[in-house]
Amino acid sequence: MRKFLFGTAALIALASPAIAADVRPPVYKAPPALPVWSWTGCYVGGHAGGLRTHQEWINQTPGGDFFGESLGGHDVNHWLGGVQAGCDYQFAGSFVIGIQGDYAWTDAEGSHDSAREIGVVYHSKTKSLASVTGRIGYAWDRFLGYVRGGGAWQRDDYWATTIIVGTAYAGRETRPGWTIGIGGEYAFTNVLSGFVEYSYYDFGNPRIGLTPLLVGLRPGFVDIKESTSVVRAGLNVRFGGYAAR
């Protein structure tokens, strides 16, 4: 009996360390950091949309009839399409800043009968629209809401026709101005995002020289006040977009 008790005690002593090891709490290992979306990076893309341009013409030809008086104005609605490229940087929070350049082609032509002269029609055609803007926004993961603003340029052709002689004057100018807009962009994948935005462009009231196309006509000058509104949507191919959580 005594041998049996000694043997049992020895088995218990040997088993105790193993049992203690089995009931020891497991060691927790943190999961590896998962990559999350970040707007930091650069992009290139294309866009399409529509524009509406408004013009007001004022006669500024020295010694001419109706000097300093309004010759009327017209509105133009047309499509546009173009390309853009830029870069963004997202801070540790959710604020994003960026810079972008874009260029769009259009063929927006309009005209109006002179408000002062009989048989005279004034015409314009917008050929292109470009801007270099900064933007600031706030990101909700893959959605970015933003405002943008900066410098803008618009290429315009102008001409005047009469019933009797046809085209009498013509001019061309790339007009500088400014723009401000608001939009939203969503990253569909790690490399592809899409955006929709509205922008307002103001090109001031510069004096435009109109070259006479007929012998005997004096050079003409007009102040043309012009503003443009654009709604467009587009896609960007992005380079970057990941940051460790």
JSON list of C-alpha atoms in Angstrom, two decimals:
[
{"chain": "A", "resi": 1, "resn": "MET", "atom": "CA", "xyz": [0.00, 0.00, 0.00]},
{"chain": "A", "resi": 2, "resn": "ARG", "atom": "CA", "xyz": [2.78, 2.38, 0.86]},
{"chain": "A", "resi": 3, "resn": "LYS", "atom": "CA", "xyz": [4.48, 1.72, -2.50]},
{"chain": "A", "resi": 4, "resn": "PHE", "atom": "CA", "xyz": [1.23, 2.48, -4.29]},
{"chain": "A", "resi": 5, "resn": "LEU", "atom": "CA", "xyz": [0.88, 5.83, -2.49]},
{"chain": "A", "resi": 6, "resn": "PHE", "atom": "CA", "xyz": [4.49, 6.80, -3.27]},
{"chain": "A", "resi": 7, "resn": "GLY", "atom": "CA", "xyz": [3.98, 5.90, -6.94]},
{"chain": "A", "resi": 8, "resn": "THR", "atom": "CA", "xyz": [0.78, 7.94, -7.22]},
{"chain": "A", "resi": 9, "resn": "ALA", "atom": "CA", "xyz": [2.44, 10.97, -5.65]},
{"chain": "A", "resi": 10, "resn": "ALA", "atom": "CA", "xyz": [5.34, 10.72, -8.10]},
{"chain": "A", "resi": 11, "resn": "LEU", "atom": "CA", "xyz": [2.97, 10.61, -11.10]},
{"chain": "A", "resi": 12, "resn": "ILE", "atom": "CA", "xyz": [1.09, 13.66, -9.83]},
{"chain": "A", "resi": 13, "resn": "ALA", "atom": "CA", "xyz": [4.36, 15.57, -9.37]},
{"chain": "A", "resi": 14, "resn": "LEU", "atom": "CA", "xyz": [5.43, 14.76, -12.92]},
{"chain": "A", "resi": 15, "resn": "ALA", "atom": "CA", "xyz": [2.06, 15.70, -14.47]},
{"chain": "A", "resi": 16, "resn": "SER", "atom": "CA", "xyz": [1.63, 19.02, -12.64]},
{"chain": "A", "resi": 17, "resn": "PRO", "atom": "CA", "xyz": [3.99, 21.12, -14.89]},
{"chain": "A", "resi": 18, "resn": "ALA", "atom": "CA", "xyz": [2.30, 19.79, -18.05]},
{"chain": "A", "resi": 19, "resn": "ILE", "atom": "CA", "xyz": [-1.20, 20.61, -16.73]},
{"chain": "A", "resi": 20, "resn": "ALA", "atom": "CA", "xyz": [-0.05, 24.11, -15.72]},
{"chain": "A", "resi": 21, "resn": "ALA", "atom": "CA", "xyz": [1.32, 24.66, -19.22]},
{"chain": "A", "resi": 22, "resn": "ASP", "atom": "CA", "xyz": [-2.00, 23.57, -20.77]},
{"chain": "A", "resi": 23, "resn": "VAL", "atom": "CA", "xyz": [-4.07, 26.06, -18.75]},
{"chain": "A", "resi": 24, "resn": "ARG", "atom": "CA", "xyz": [-1.71, 29.03, -19.38]},
{"chain": "A", "resi": 25, "resn": "PRO", "atom": "CA", "xyz": [-3.65, 31.86, -21.20]},
{"chain": "A", "resi": 26, "resn": "PRO", "atom": "CA", "xyz": [-2.90, 32.15, -24.94]},
{"chain": "A", "resi": 27, "resn": "VAL", "atom": "CA", "xyz": [-0.60, 34.93, -26.14]},
{"chain": "A", "resi": 28, "resn": "TYR", "atom": "CA", "xyz": [-2.55, 37.54, -28.25]},
{"chain": "A", "resi": 29, "resn": "LYS", "atom": "CA", "xyz": [-0.97, 38.55, -31.50]},
{"chain": "A", "resi": 30, "resn": "ALA", "atom": "CA", "xyz": [-2.21, 41.72, -33.20]},
{"chain": "A", "resi": 31, "resn": "PRO", "atom": "CA", "xyz": [-3.40, 41.21, -36.79]},
{"chain": "A", "resi": 32, "resn": "PRO", "atom": "CA", "xyz": [-1.16, 42.67, -39.49]},
{"chain": "A", "resi": 33, "resn": "ALA", "atom": "CA", "xyz": [-1.91, 46.26, -40.53]},
{"chain": "A", "resi": 34, "resn": "LEU", "atom": "CA", "xyz": [-4.33, 46.38, -43.44]},
{"chain": "A", "resi": 35, "resn": "PRO", "atom": "CA", "xyz": [-3.80, 48.86, -46.27]},
{"chain": "A", "resi": 36, "resn": "VAL", "atom": "CA", "xyz": [-6.45, 51.61, -46.53]},
{"chain": "A", "resi": 37, "resn": "TRP", "atom": "CA", "xyz": [-7.26, 54.09, -49.23]},
{"chain": "A", "resi": 38, "resn": "SER", "atom": "CA", "xyz": [-5.42, 57.41, -49.36]},
{"chain": "A", "resi": 39, "resn": "TRP", "atom": "CA", "xyz": [-5.85, 60.24, -51.87]},
{"chain": "A", "resi": 40, "resn": "THR", "atom": "CA", "xyz": [-2.12, 60.94, -51.85]},
{"chain": "A", "resi": 41, "resn": "GLY", "atom": "CA", "xyz": [-0.75, 60.48, -55.36]},
{"chain": "A", "resi": 42, "resn": "CYS", "atom": "CA", "xyz": [-1.02, 61.77, -58.92]},
{"chain": "A", "resi": 43, "resn": "TYR", "atom": "CA", "xyz": [-3.48, 61.13, -61.73]},
{"chain": "A", "resi": 44, "resn": "VAL", "atom": "CA", "xyz": [-4.33, 61.66, -65.40]},
{"chain": "A", "resi": 45, "resn": "GLY", "atom": "CA", "xyz": [-7.72, 61.41, -67.06]},
{"chain": "A", "resi": 46, "resn": "GLY", "atom": "CA", "xyz": [-10.40, 62.76, -69.35]},
{"chain": "A", "resi": 47, "resn": "HIS", "atom": "CA", "xyz": [-13.75, 64.52, -69.02]},
{"chain": "A", "resi": 48, "resn": "ALA", "atom": "CA", "xyz": [-16.85, 65.58, -70.96]},
{"chain": "A", "resi": 49, "resn": "GLY", "atom": "CA", "xyz": [-19.74, 67.91, -70.25]},
{"chain": "A", "resi": 50, "resn": "GLY", "atom": "CA", "xyz": [-21.48, 71.08, -71.28]},
{"chain": "A", "resi": 51, "resn": "LEU", "atom": "CA", "xyz": [-20.82, 74.81, -71.06]},
{"chain": "A", "resi": 52, "resn": "ARG", "atom": "CA", "xyz": [-22.90, 77.96, -71.16]},
{"chain": "A", "resi": 53, "resn": "THR", "atom": "CA", "xyz": [-21.21, 81.24, -72.13]},
{"chain": "A", "resi": 54, "resn": "HIS", "atom": "CA", "xyz": [-22.75, 84.71, -71.79]},
{"chain": "A", "resi": 55, "resn": "GLN", "atom": "CA", "xyz": [-21.40, 87.79, -73.59]},
{"chain": "A", "resi": 56, "resn": "GLU", "atom": "CA", "xyz": [-22.24, 91.50, -73.56]},
{"chain": "A", "resi": 57, "resn": "TRP", "atom": "CA", "xyz": [-20.78, 93.74, -76.33]},
{"chain": "A", "resi": 58, "resn": "ILE", "atom": "CA", "xyz": [-20.12, 97.50, -75.85]},
{"chain": "A", "resi": 59, "resn": "ASN", "atom": "CA", "xyz": [-18.91, 99.68, -78.72]},
{"chain": "A", "resi": 60, "resn": "GLN", "atom": "CA", "xyz": [-15.55, 101.38, -77.99]},
{"chain": "A", "resi": 61, "resn": "THR", "atom": "CA", "xyz": [-14.52, 102.48, -81.50]},
{"chain": "A", "resi": 62, "resn": "PRO", "atom": "CA", "xyz": [-13.31, 106.11, -81.24]},
{"chain": "A", "resi": 63, "resn": "GLY", "atom": "CA", "xyz": [-15.42, 108.43, -83.41]},
{"chain": "A", "resi": 64, "resn": "GLY", "atom": "CA", "xyz": [-17.81, 105.63, -84.30]},
{"chain": "A", "resi": 65, "resn": "ASP", "atom": "CA", "xyz": [-21.56, 105.66, -84.00]},
{"chain": "A", "resi": 66, "resn": "PHE", "atom": "CA", "xyz": [-23.01, 104.62, -80.65]},
{"chain": "A", "resi": 67, "resn": "PHE", "atom": "CA", "xyz": [-19.65, 105.01, -78.88]},
{"chain": "A", "resi": 68, "resn": "GLY", "atom": "CA", "xyz": [-19.83, 103.62, -75.32]},
{"chain": "A", "resi": 69, "resn": "GLU", "atom": "CA", "xyz": [-23.26, 102.08, -75.89]},
{"chain": "A", "resi": 70, "resn": "SER", "atom": "CA", "xyz": [-24.31, 98.45, -75.64]},
{"chain": "A", "resi": 71, "resn": "LEU", "atom": "CA", "xyz": [-24.53, 96.50, -78.89]},
{"chain": "A", "resi": 72, "resn": "GLY", "atom": "CA", "xyz": [-26.41, 93.64, -77.20]},
{"chain": "A", "resi": 73, "resn": "GLY", "atom": "CA", "xyz": [-25.29, 90.18, -76.21]},
{"chain": "A", "resi": 74, "resn": "HIS", "atom": "CA", "xyz": [-25.94, 86.48, -76.58]},
{"chain": "A", "resi": 75, "resn": "ASP", "atom": "CA", "xyz": [-25.74, 83.13, -74.78]},
{"chain": "A", "resi": 76, "resn": "VAL", "atom": "CA", "xyz": [-24.12, 79.97, -76.11]},
{"chain": "A", "resi": 77, "resn": "ASN", "atom": "CA", "xyz": [-24.78, 76.39, -74.97]},
{"chain": "A", "resi": 78, "resn": "HIS", "atom": "CA", "xyz": [-22.57, 73.58, -76.22]},
{"chain": "A", "resi": 79, "resn": "TRP", "atom": "CA", "xyz": [-20.61, 70.43, -75.32]},
{"chain": "A", "resi": 80, "resn": "LEU", "atom": "CA", "xyz": [-16.95, 70.22, -74.35]},
{"chain": "A", "resi": 81, "resn": "GLY", "atom": "CA", "xyz": [-14.44, 67.44, -73.83]},
{"chain": "A", "resi": 82, "resn": "GLY", "atom": "CA", "xyz": [-10.87, 67.38, -72.61]},
{"chain": "A", "resi": 83, "resn": "VAL", "atom": "CA", "xyz": [-8.10, 66.03, -70.42]},
{"chain": "A", "resi": 84, "resn": "GLN", "atom": "CA", "xyz": [-6.75, 66.74, -66.93]},
{"chain": "A", "resi": 85, "resn": "ALA", "atom": "CA", "xyz": [-3.78, 65.83, -64.74]},
{"chain": "A", "resi": 86, "resn": "GLY", "atom": "CA", "xyz": [-2.82, 66.63, -61.18]},
{"chain": "A", "resi": 87, "resn": "CYS", "atom": "CA", "xyz": [-1.57, 65.51, -57.77]},
{"chain": "A", "resi": 88, "resn": "ASP", "atom": "CA", "xyz": [-3.17, 65.28, -54.31]},
{"chain": "A", "resi": 89, "resn": "TYR", "atom": "CA", "xyz": [-1.86, 64.99, -50.77]},
{"chain": "A", "resi": 90, "resn": "GLN", "atom": "CA", "xyz": [-3.94, 63.67, -47.86]},
{"chain": "A", "resi": 91, "resn": "PHE", "atom": "CA", "xyz": [-2.98, 64.74, -44.35]},
{"chain": "A", "resi": 92, "resn": "ALA", "atom": "CA", "xyz": [-3.05, 62.44, -41.29]},
{"chain": "A", "resi": 93, "resn": "GLY", "atom": "CA", "xyz": [-6.67, 63.42, -40.82]},
{"chain": "A", "resi": 94, "resn": "SER", "atom": "CA", "xyz": [-9.03, 63.54, -43.76]},
{"chain": "A", "resi": 95, "resn": "PHE", "atom": "CA", "xyz": [-8.14, 66.88, -45.35]},
{"chain": "A", "resi": 96, "resn": "VAL", "atom": "CA", "xyz": [-6.80, 66.77, -48.90]},
{"chain": "A", "resi": 97, "resn": "ILE", "atom": "CA", "xyz": [-5.02, 69.44, -50.93]},
{"chain": "A", "resi": 98, "resn": "GLY", "atom": "CA", "xyz": [-4.08, 69.23, -54.58]},
{"chain": "A", "resi": 99, "resn": "ILE", "atom": "CA", "xyz": [-3.23, 70.98, -57.83]},
{"chain": "A", "resi": 100, "resn": "GLN", "atom": "CA", "xyz": [-4.64, 70.30, -61.29]},
{"chain": "A", "resi": 101, "resn": "GLY", "atom": "CA", "xyz": [-4.28, 71.46, -64.87]},
{"chain": "A", "resi": 102, "resn": "ASP", "atom": "CA", "xyz": [-6.98, 70.82, -67.49]},
{"chain": "A", "resi": 103, "resn": "TYR", "atom": "CA", "xyz": [-7.68, 71.60, -71.13]},
{"chain": "A", "resi": 104, "resn": "ALA", "atom": "CA", "xyz": [-10.96, 71.20, -73.01]},
{"chain": "A", "resi": 105, "resn": "TRP", "atom": "CA", "xyz": [-12.02, 71.56, -76.64]},
{"chain": "A", "resi": 106, "resn": "THR", "atom": "CA", "xyz": [-15.38, 72.90, -77.73]},
{"chain": "A", "resi": 107, "resn": "ASP", "atom": "CA", "xyz": [-17.09, 74.54, -80.71]},
{"chain": "A", "resi": 108, "resn": "ALA", "atom": "CA", "xyz": [-19.55, 76.87, -78.98]},
{"chain": "A", "resi": 109, "resn": "GLU", "atom": "CA", "xyz": [-20.85, 79.37, -81.55]},
{"chain": "A", "resi": 110, "resn": "GLY", "atom": "CA", "xyz": [-23.47, 82.05, -81.03]},
{"chain": "A", "resi": 111, "resn": "SER", "atom": "CA", "xyz": [-24.66, 85.38, -82.42]},
{"chain": "A", "resi": 112, "resn": "HIS", "atom": "CA", "xyz": [-27.04, 88.29, -81.89]},
{"chain": "A", "resi": 113, "resn": "ASP", "atom": "CA", "xyz": [-28.48, 91.15, -83.93]},
{"chain": "A", "resi": 114, "resn": "SER", "atom": "CA", "xyz": [-27.00, 94.52, -83.04]},
{"chain": "A", "resi": 115, "resn": "ALA", "atom": "CA", "xyz": [-29.08, 96.44, -80.54]},
{"chain": "A", "resi": 116, "resn": "ARG", "atom": "CA", "xyz": [-28.16, 99.75, -82.31]},
{"chain": "A", "resi": 117, "resn": "GLU", "atom": "CA", "xyz": [-27.38, 99.05, -85.97]},
{"chain": "A", "resi": 118, "resn": "ILE", "atom": "CA", "xyz": [-29.73, 97.77, -88.67]},
{"chain": "A", "resi": 119, "resn": "GLY", "atom": "CA", "xyz": [-28.60, 94.65, -90.54]},
{"chain": "A", "resi": 120, "resn": "VAL", "atom": "CA", "xyz": [-25.52, 94.02, -88.38]},
{"chain": "A", "resi": 121, "resn": "VAL", "atom": "CA", "xyz": [-24.96, 90.71, -86.57]},
{"chain": "A", "resi": 122, "resn": "TYR", "atom": "CA", "xyz": [-22.21, 89.99, -84.02]},
{"chain": "A", "resi": 123, "resn": "HIS", "atom": "CA", "xyz": [-20.82, 86.46, -83.72]},
{"chain": "A", "resi": 124, "resn": "SER", "atom": "CA", "xyz": [-18.53, 84.54, -81.37]},
{"chain": "A", "resi": 125, "resn": "LYS", "atom": "CA", "xyz": [-17.08, 81.04, -81.20]},
{"chain": "A", "resi": 126, "resn": "THR", "atom": "CA", "xyz": [-15.38, 79.55, -78.14]},
{"chain": "A", "resi": 127, "resn": "LYS", "atom": "CA", "xyz": [-12.70, 77.08, -79.25]},
{"chain": "A", "resi": 128, "resn": "SER", "atom": "CA", "xyz": [-11.05, 75.94, -76.00]},
{"chain": "A", "resi": 129, "resn": "LEU", "atom": "CA", "xyz": [-11.05, 76.34, -72.24]},
{"chain": "A", "resi": 130, "resn": "ALA", "atom": "CA", "xyz": [-8.15, 75.72, -69.85]},
{"chain": "A", "resi": 131, "resn": "SER", "atom": "CA", "xyz": [-7.36, 76.22, -66.18]},
{"chain": "A", "resi": 132, "resn": "VAL", "atom": "CA", "xyz": [-4.71, 75.64, -63.52]},
{"chain": "A", "resi": 133, "resn": "THR", "atom": "CA", "xyz": [-6.32, 75.31, -60.11]},
{"chain": "A", "resi": 134, "resn": "GLY", "atom": "CA", "xyz": [-5.65, 74.31, -56.55]},
{"chain": "A", "resi": 135, "resn": "ARG", "atom": "CA", "xyz": [-8.20, 72.32, -54.60]},
{"chain": "A", "resi": 136, "resn": "ILE", "atom": "CA", "xyz": [-8.95, 71.56, -50.98]},
{"chain": "A", "resi": 137, "resn": "GLY", "atom": "CA", "xyz": [-11.30, 68.87, -49.82]},
{"chain": "A", "resi": 138, "resn": "TYR", "atom": "CA", "xyz": [-12.36, 66.45, -47.12]},
{"chain": "A", "resi": 139, "resn": "ALA", "atom": "CA", "xyz": [-12.27, 62.68, -47.60]},
{"chain": "A", "resi": 140, "resn": "TRP", "atom": "CA", "xyz": [-14.71, 60.08, -46.31]},
{"chain": "A", "resi": 141, "resn": "ASP", "atom": "CA", "xyz": [-12.55, 57.05, -47.18]},
{"chain": "A", "resi": 142, "resn": "ARG", "atom": "CA", "xyz": [-13.01, 56.68, -50.96]},
{"chain": "A", "resi": 143, "resn": "PHE", "atom": "CA", "xyz": [-15.25, 59.74, -51.44]},
{"chain": "A", "resi": 144, "resn": "LEU", "atom": "CA", "xyz": [-13.72, 63.20, -51.68]},
{"chain": "A", "resi": 145, "resn": "GLY", "atom": "CA", "xyz": [-15.71, 66.43, -51.60]},
{"chain": "A", "resi": 146, "resn": "TYR", "atom": "CA", "xyz": [-13.78, 69.52, -52.69]},
{"chain": "A", "resi": 147, "resn": "VAL", "atom": "CA", "xyz": [-13.71, 73.11, -53.86]},
{"chain": "A", "resi": 148, "resn": "ARG", "atom": "CA", "xyz": [-11.28, 74.34, -56.52]},
{"chain": "A", "resi": 149, "resn": "GLY", "atom": "CA", "xyz": [-10.11, 77.71, -57.78]},
{"chain": "A", "resi": 150, "resn": "GLY", "atom": "CA", "xyz": [-7.38, 79.36, -59.82]},
{"chain": "A", "resi": 151, "resn": "GLY", "atom": "CA", "xyz": [-6.50, 80.87, -63.19]},
{"chain": "A", "resi": 152, "resn": "ALA", "atom": "CA", "xyz": [-8.32, 80.20, -66.46]},
{"chain": "A", "resi": 153, "resn": "TRP", "atom": "CA", "xyz": [-7.95, 80.90, -70.19]},
{"chain": "A", "resi": 154, "resn": "GLN", "atom": "CA", "xyz": [-10.54, 80.81, -72.98]},
{"chain": "A", "resi": 155, "resn": "ARG", "atom": "CA", "xyz": [-9.86, 80.96, -76.73]},
{"chain": "A", "resi": 156, "resn": "ASP", "atom": "CA", "xyz": [-12.49, 82.97, -78.65]},
{"chain": "A", "resi": 157, "resn": "ASP", "atom": "CA", "xyz": [-13.08, 84.07, -82.24]},
{"chain": "A", "resi": 158, "resn": "TYR", "atom": "CA", "xyz": [-15.23, 87.15, -82.97]},
{"chain": "A", "resi": 159, "resn": "TRP", "atom": "CA", "xyz": [-16.65, 88.61, -86.17]},
{"chain": "A", "resi": 160, "resn": "ALA", "atom": "CA", "xyz": [-19.31, 91.00, -87.41]},
{"chain": "A", "resi": 161, "resn": "THR", "atom": "CA", "xyz": [-21.44, 90.58, -90.53]},
{"chain": "A", "resi": 162, "resn": "THR", "atom": "CA", "xyz": [-23.78, 92.87, -92.44]},
{"chain": "A", "resi": 163, "resn": "ILE", "atom": "CA", "xyz": [-26.57, 92.08, -94.86]},
{"chain": "A", "resi": 164, "resn": "ILE", "atom": "CA", "xyz": [-24.88, 93.98, -97.68]},
{"chain": "A", "resi": 165, "resn": "VAL", "atom": "CA", "xyz": [-21.15, 93.08, -97.49]},
{"chain": "A", "resi": 166, "resn": "GLY", "atom": "CA", "xyz": [-21.07, 89.89, -95.42]},
{"chain": "A", "resi": 167, "resn": "THR", "atom": "CA", "xyz": [-18.21, 89.56, -92.92]},
{"chain": "A", "resi": 168, "resn": "ALA", "atom": "CA", "xyz": [-16.83, 93.05, -92.25]},
{"chain": "A", "resi": 169, "resn": "TYR", "atom": "CA", "xyz": [-14.74, 92.61, -89.05]},
{"chain": "A", "resi": 170, "resn": "ALA", "atom": "CA", "xyz": [-12.93, 89.72, -87.34]},
{"chain": "A", "resi": 171, "resn": "GLY", "atom": "CA", "xyz": [-10.83, 89.22, -84.21]},
{"chain": "A", "resi": 172, "resn": "ARG", "atom": "CA", "xyz": [-9.33, 86.48, -82.05]},
{"chain": "A", "resi": 173, "resn": "GLU", "atom": "CA", "xyz": [-8.12, 86.34, -78.47]},
{"chain": "A", "resi": 174, "resn": "THR", "atom": "CA", "xyz": [-7.09, 84.00, -75.68]},
{"chain": "A", "resi": 175, "resn": "ARG", "atom": "CA", "xyz": [-8.71, 85.62, -72.67]},
{"chain": "A", "resi": 176, "resn": "PRO", "atom": "CA", "xyz": [-7.27, 85.24, -69.15]},
{"chain": "A", "resi": 177, "resn": "GLY", "atom": "CA", "xyz": [-9.59, 85.03, -66.16]},
{"chain": "A", "resi": 178, "resn": "TRP", "atom": "CA", "xyz": [-10.33, 83.11, -62.99]},
{"chain": "A", "resi": 179, "resn": "THR", "atom": "CA", "xyz": [-12.46, 80.15, -61.98]},
{"chain": "A", "resi": 180, "resn": "ILE", "atom": "CA", "xyz": [-14.03, 78.64, -58.87]},
{"chain": "A", "resi": 181, "resn": "GLY", "atom": "CA", "xyz": [-15.90, 75.38, -58.56]},
{"chain": "A", "resi": 182, "resn": "ILE", "atom": "CA", "xyz": [-17.21, 72.56, -56.38]},
{"chain": "A", "resi": 183, "resn": "GLY", "atom": "CA", "xyz": [-17.25, 68.81, -56.95]},
{"chain": "A", "resi": 184, "resn": "GLY", "atom": "CA", "xyz": [-17.06, 65.28, -55.66]},
{"chain": "A", "resi": 185, "resn": "GLU", "atom": "CA", "xyz": [-14.82, 62.36, -56.60]},
{"chain": "A", "resi": 186, "resn": "TYR", "atom": "CA", "xyz": [-15.12, 58.65, -55.78]},
{"chain": "A", "resi": 187, "resn": "ALA", "atom": "CA", "xyz": [-12.40, 55.98, -56.06]},
{"chain": "A", "resi": 188, "resn": "PHE", "atom": "CA", "xyz": [-14.06, 52.93, -57.63]},
{"chain": "A", "resi": 189, "resn": "THR", "atom": "CA", "xyz": [-10.86, 50.87, -57.47]},
{"chain": "A", "resi": 190, "resn": "ASN", "atom": "CA", "xyz": [-7.27, 51.44, -56.38]},
{"chain": "A", "resi": 191, "resn": "VAL", "atom": "CA", "xyz": [-6.45, 52.99, -59.77]},
{"chain": "A", "resi": 192, "resn": "LEU", "atom": "CA", "xyz": [-9.73, 54.38, -61.14]},
{"chain": "A", "resi": 193, "resn": "SER", "atom": "CA", "xyz": [-11.82, 57.27, -59.81]},
{"chain": "A", "resi": 194, "resn": "GLY", "atom": "CA", "xyz": [-14.67, 59.32, -61.22]},
{"chain": "A", "resi": 195, "resn": "PHE", "atom": "CA", "xyz": [-15.80, 62.88, -60.54]},
{"chain": "A", "resi": 196, "resn": "VAL", "atom": "CA", "xyz": [-18.64, 65.33, -61.19]},
{"chain": "A", "resi": 197, "resn": "GLU", "atom": "CA", "xyz": [-18.18, 69.08, -60.76]},
{"chain": "A", "resi": 198, "resn": "TYR", "atom": "CA", "xyz": [-19.54, 72.53, -61.51]},
{"chain": "A", "resi": 199, "resn": "SER", "atom": "CA", "xyz": [-17.23, 75.48, -62.26]},
{"chain": "A", "resi": 200, "resn": "TYR", "atom": "CA", "xyz": [-17.82, 79.17, -62.89]},
{"chain": "A", "resi": 201, "resn": "TYR", "atom": "CA", "xyz": [-15.37, 81.13, -65.07]},
{"chain": "A", "resi": 202, "resn": "ASP", "atom": "CA", "xyz": [-15.12, 84.93, -65.23]},
{"chain": "A", "resi": 203, "resn": "PHE", "atom": "CA", "xyz": [-13.12, 86.56, -68.05]},
{"chain": "A", "resi": 204, "resn": "GLY", "atom": "CA", "xyz": [-13.79, 90.17, -67.17]},
{"chain": "A", "resi": 205, "resn": "ASN", "atom": "CA", "xyz": [-14.48, 92.95, -69.64]},
{"chain": "A", "resi": 206, "resn": "PRO", "atom": "CA", "xyz": [-11.37, 93.36, -71.83]},
{"chain": "A", "resi": 207, "resn": "ARG", "atom": "CA", "xyz": [-11.18, 95.50, -74.96]},
{"chain": "A", "resi": 208, "resn": "ILE", "atom": "CA", "xyz": [-11.08, 93.45, -78.16]},
{"chain": "A", "resi": 209, "resn": "GLY", "atom": "CA", "xyz": [-9.68, 94.76, -81.44]},
{"chain": "A", "resi": 210, "resn": "LEU", "atom": "CA", "xyz": [-11.66, 93.87, -84.57]},
{"chain": "A", "resi": 211, "resn": "THR", "atom": "CA", "xyz": [-9.71, 93.97, -87.83]},
{"chain": "A", "resi": 212, "resn": "PRO", "atom": "CA", "xyz": [-11.61, 95.40, -90.85]},
{"chain": "A", "resi": 213, "resn": "LEU", "atom": "CA", "xyz": [-11.80, 92.98, -93.77]},
{"chain": "A", "resi": 214, "resn": "LEU", "atom": "CA", "xyz": [-12.96, 95.57, -96.29]},
{"chain": "A", "resi": 215, "resn": "VAL", "atom": "CA", "xyz": [-11.06, 98.56, -97.65]},
{"chain": "A", "resi": 216, "resn": "GLY", "atom": "CA", "xyz": [-12.23, 101.86, -96.22]},
{"chain": "A", "resi": 217, "resn": "LEU", "atom": "CA", "xyz": [-13.39, 100.55, -92.83]},
{"chain": "A", "resi": 218, "resn": "ARG", "atom": "CA", "xyz": [-11.67, 101.85, -89.70]},
{"chain": "A", "resi": 219, "resn": "PRO", "atom": "CA", "xyz": [-10.42, 99.40, -87.02]},
{"chain": "A", "resi": 220, "resn": "GLY", "atom": "CA", "xyz": [-13.13, 98.51, -84.53]},
{"chain": "A", "resi": 221, "resn": "PHE", "atom": "CA", "xyz": [-12.95, 98.08, -80.77]},
{"chain": "A", "resi": 222, "resn": "VAL", "atom": "CA", "xyz": [-15.46, 96.49, -78.41]},
{"chain": "A", "resi": 223, "resn": "ASP", "atom": "CA", "xyz": [-15.52, 95.64, -74.72]},
{"chain": "A", "resi": 224, "resn": "ILE", "atom": "CA", "xyz": [-16.86, 92.10, -74.39]},
{"chain": "A", "resi": 225, "resn": "LYS", "atom": "CA", "xyz": [-17.91, 91.05, -70.92]},
{"chain": "A", "resi": 226, "resn": "GLU", "atom": "CA", "xyz": [-17.85, 87.26, -70.74]},
{"chain": "A", "resi": 227, "resn": "SER", "atom": "CA", "xyz": [-18.58, 84.54, -68.19]},
{"chain": "A", "resi": 228, "resn": "THR", "atom": "CA", "xyz": [-18.86, 80.77, -68.58]},
{"chain": "A", "resi": 229, "resn": "SER", "atom": "CA", "xyz": [-20.45, 77.98, -66.53]},
{"chain": "A", "resi": 230, "resn": "VAL", "atom": "CA", "xyz": [-19.34, 74.36, -66.96]},
{"chain": "A", "resi": 231, "resn": "VAL", "atom": "CA", "xyz": [-20.78, 71.08, -65.69]},
{"chain": "A", "resi": 232, "resn": "ARG", "atom": "CA", "xyz": [-18.61, 68.07, -66.41]},
{"chain": "A", "resi": 233, "resn": "ALA", "atom": "CA", "xyz": [-17.94, 64.48, -65.40]},
{"chain": "A", "resi": 234, "resn": "GLY", "atom": "CA", "xyz": [-14.78, 62.47, -65.90]},
{"chain": "A", "resi": 235, "resn": "LEU", "atom": "CA", "xyz": [-12.52, 59.57, -64.99]},
{"chain": "A", "resi": 236, "resn": "ASN", "atom": "CA", "xyz": [-8.99, 59.58, -63.54]},
{"chain": "A", "resi": 237, "resn": "VAL", "atom": "CA", "xyz": [-6.32, 56.89, -63.56]},
{"chain": "A", "resi": 238, "resn": "ARG", "atom": "CA", "xyz": [-4.50, 57.30, -60.25]},
{"chain": "A", "resi": 239, "resn": "PHE", "atom": "CA", "xyz": [-0.98, 56.40, -59.17]},
{"chain": "A", "resi": 240, "resn": "GLY", "atom": "CA", "xyz": [-0.73, 55.85, -55.40]},
{"chain": "A", "resi": 241, "resn": "GLY", "atom": "CA", "xyz": [-3.72, 55.40, -53.16]},
{"chain": "A", "resi": 242, "resn": "TYR", "atom": "CA", "xyz": [-2.48, 53.15, -50.34]},
{"chain": "A", "resi": 243, "resn": "ALA", "atom": "CA", "xyz": [-1.35, 53.99, -46.80]},
{"chain": "A", "resi": 244, "resn": "ALA", "atom": "CA", "xyz": [-0.84, 51.72, -43.80]},
{"chain": "A", "resi": 245, "resn": "ARG", "atom": "CA", "xyz": [-3.46, 52.00, -41.09]}
]
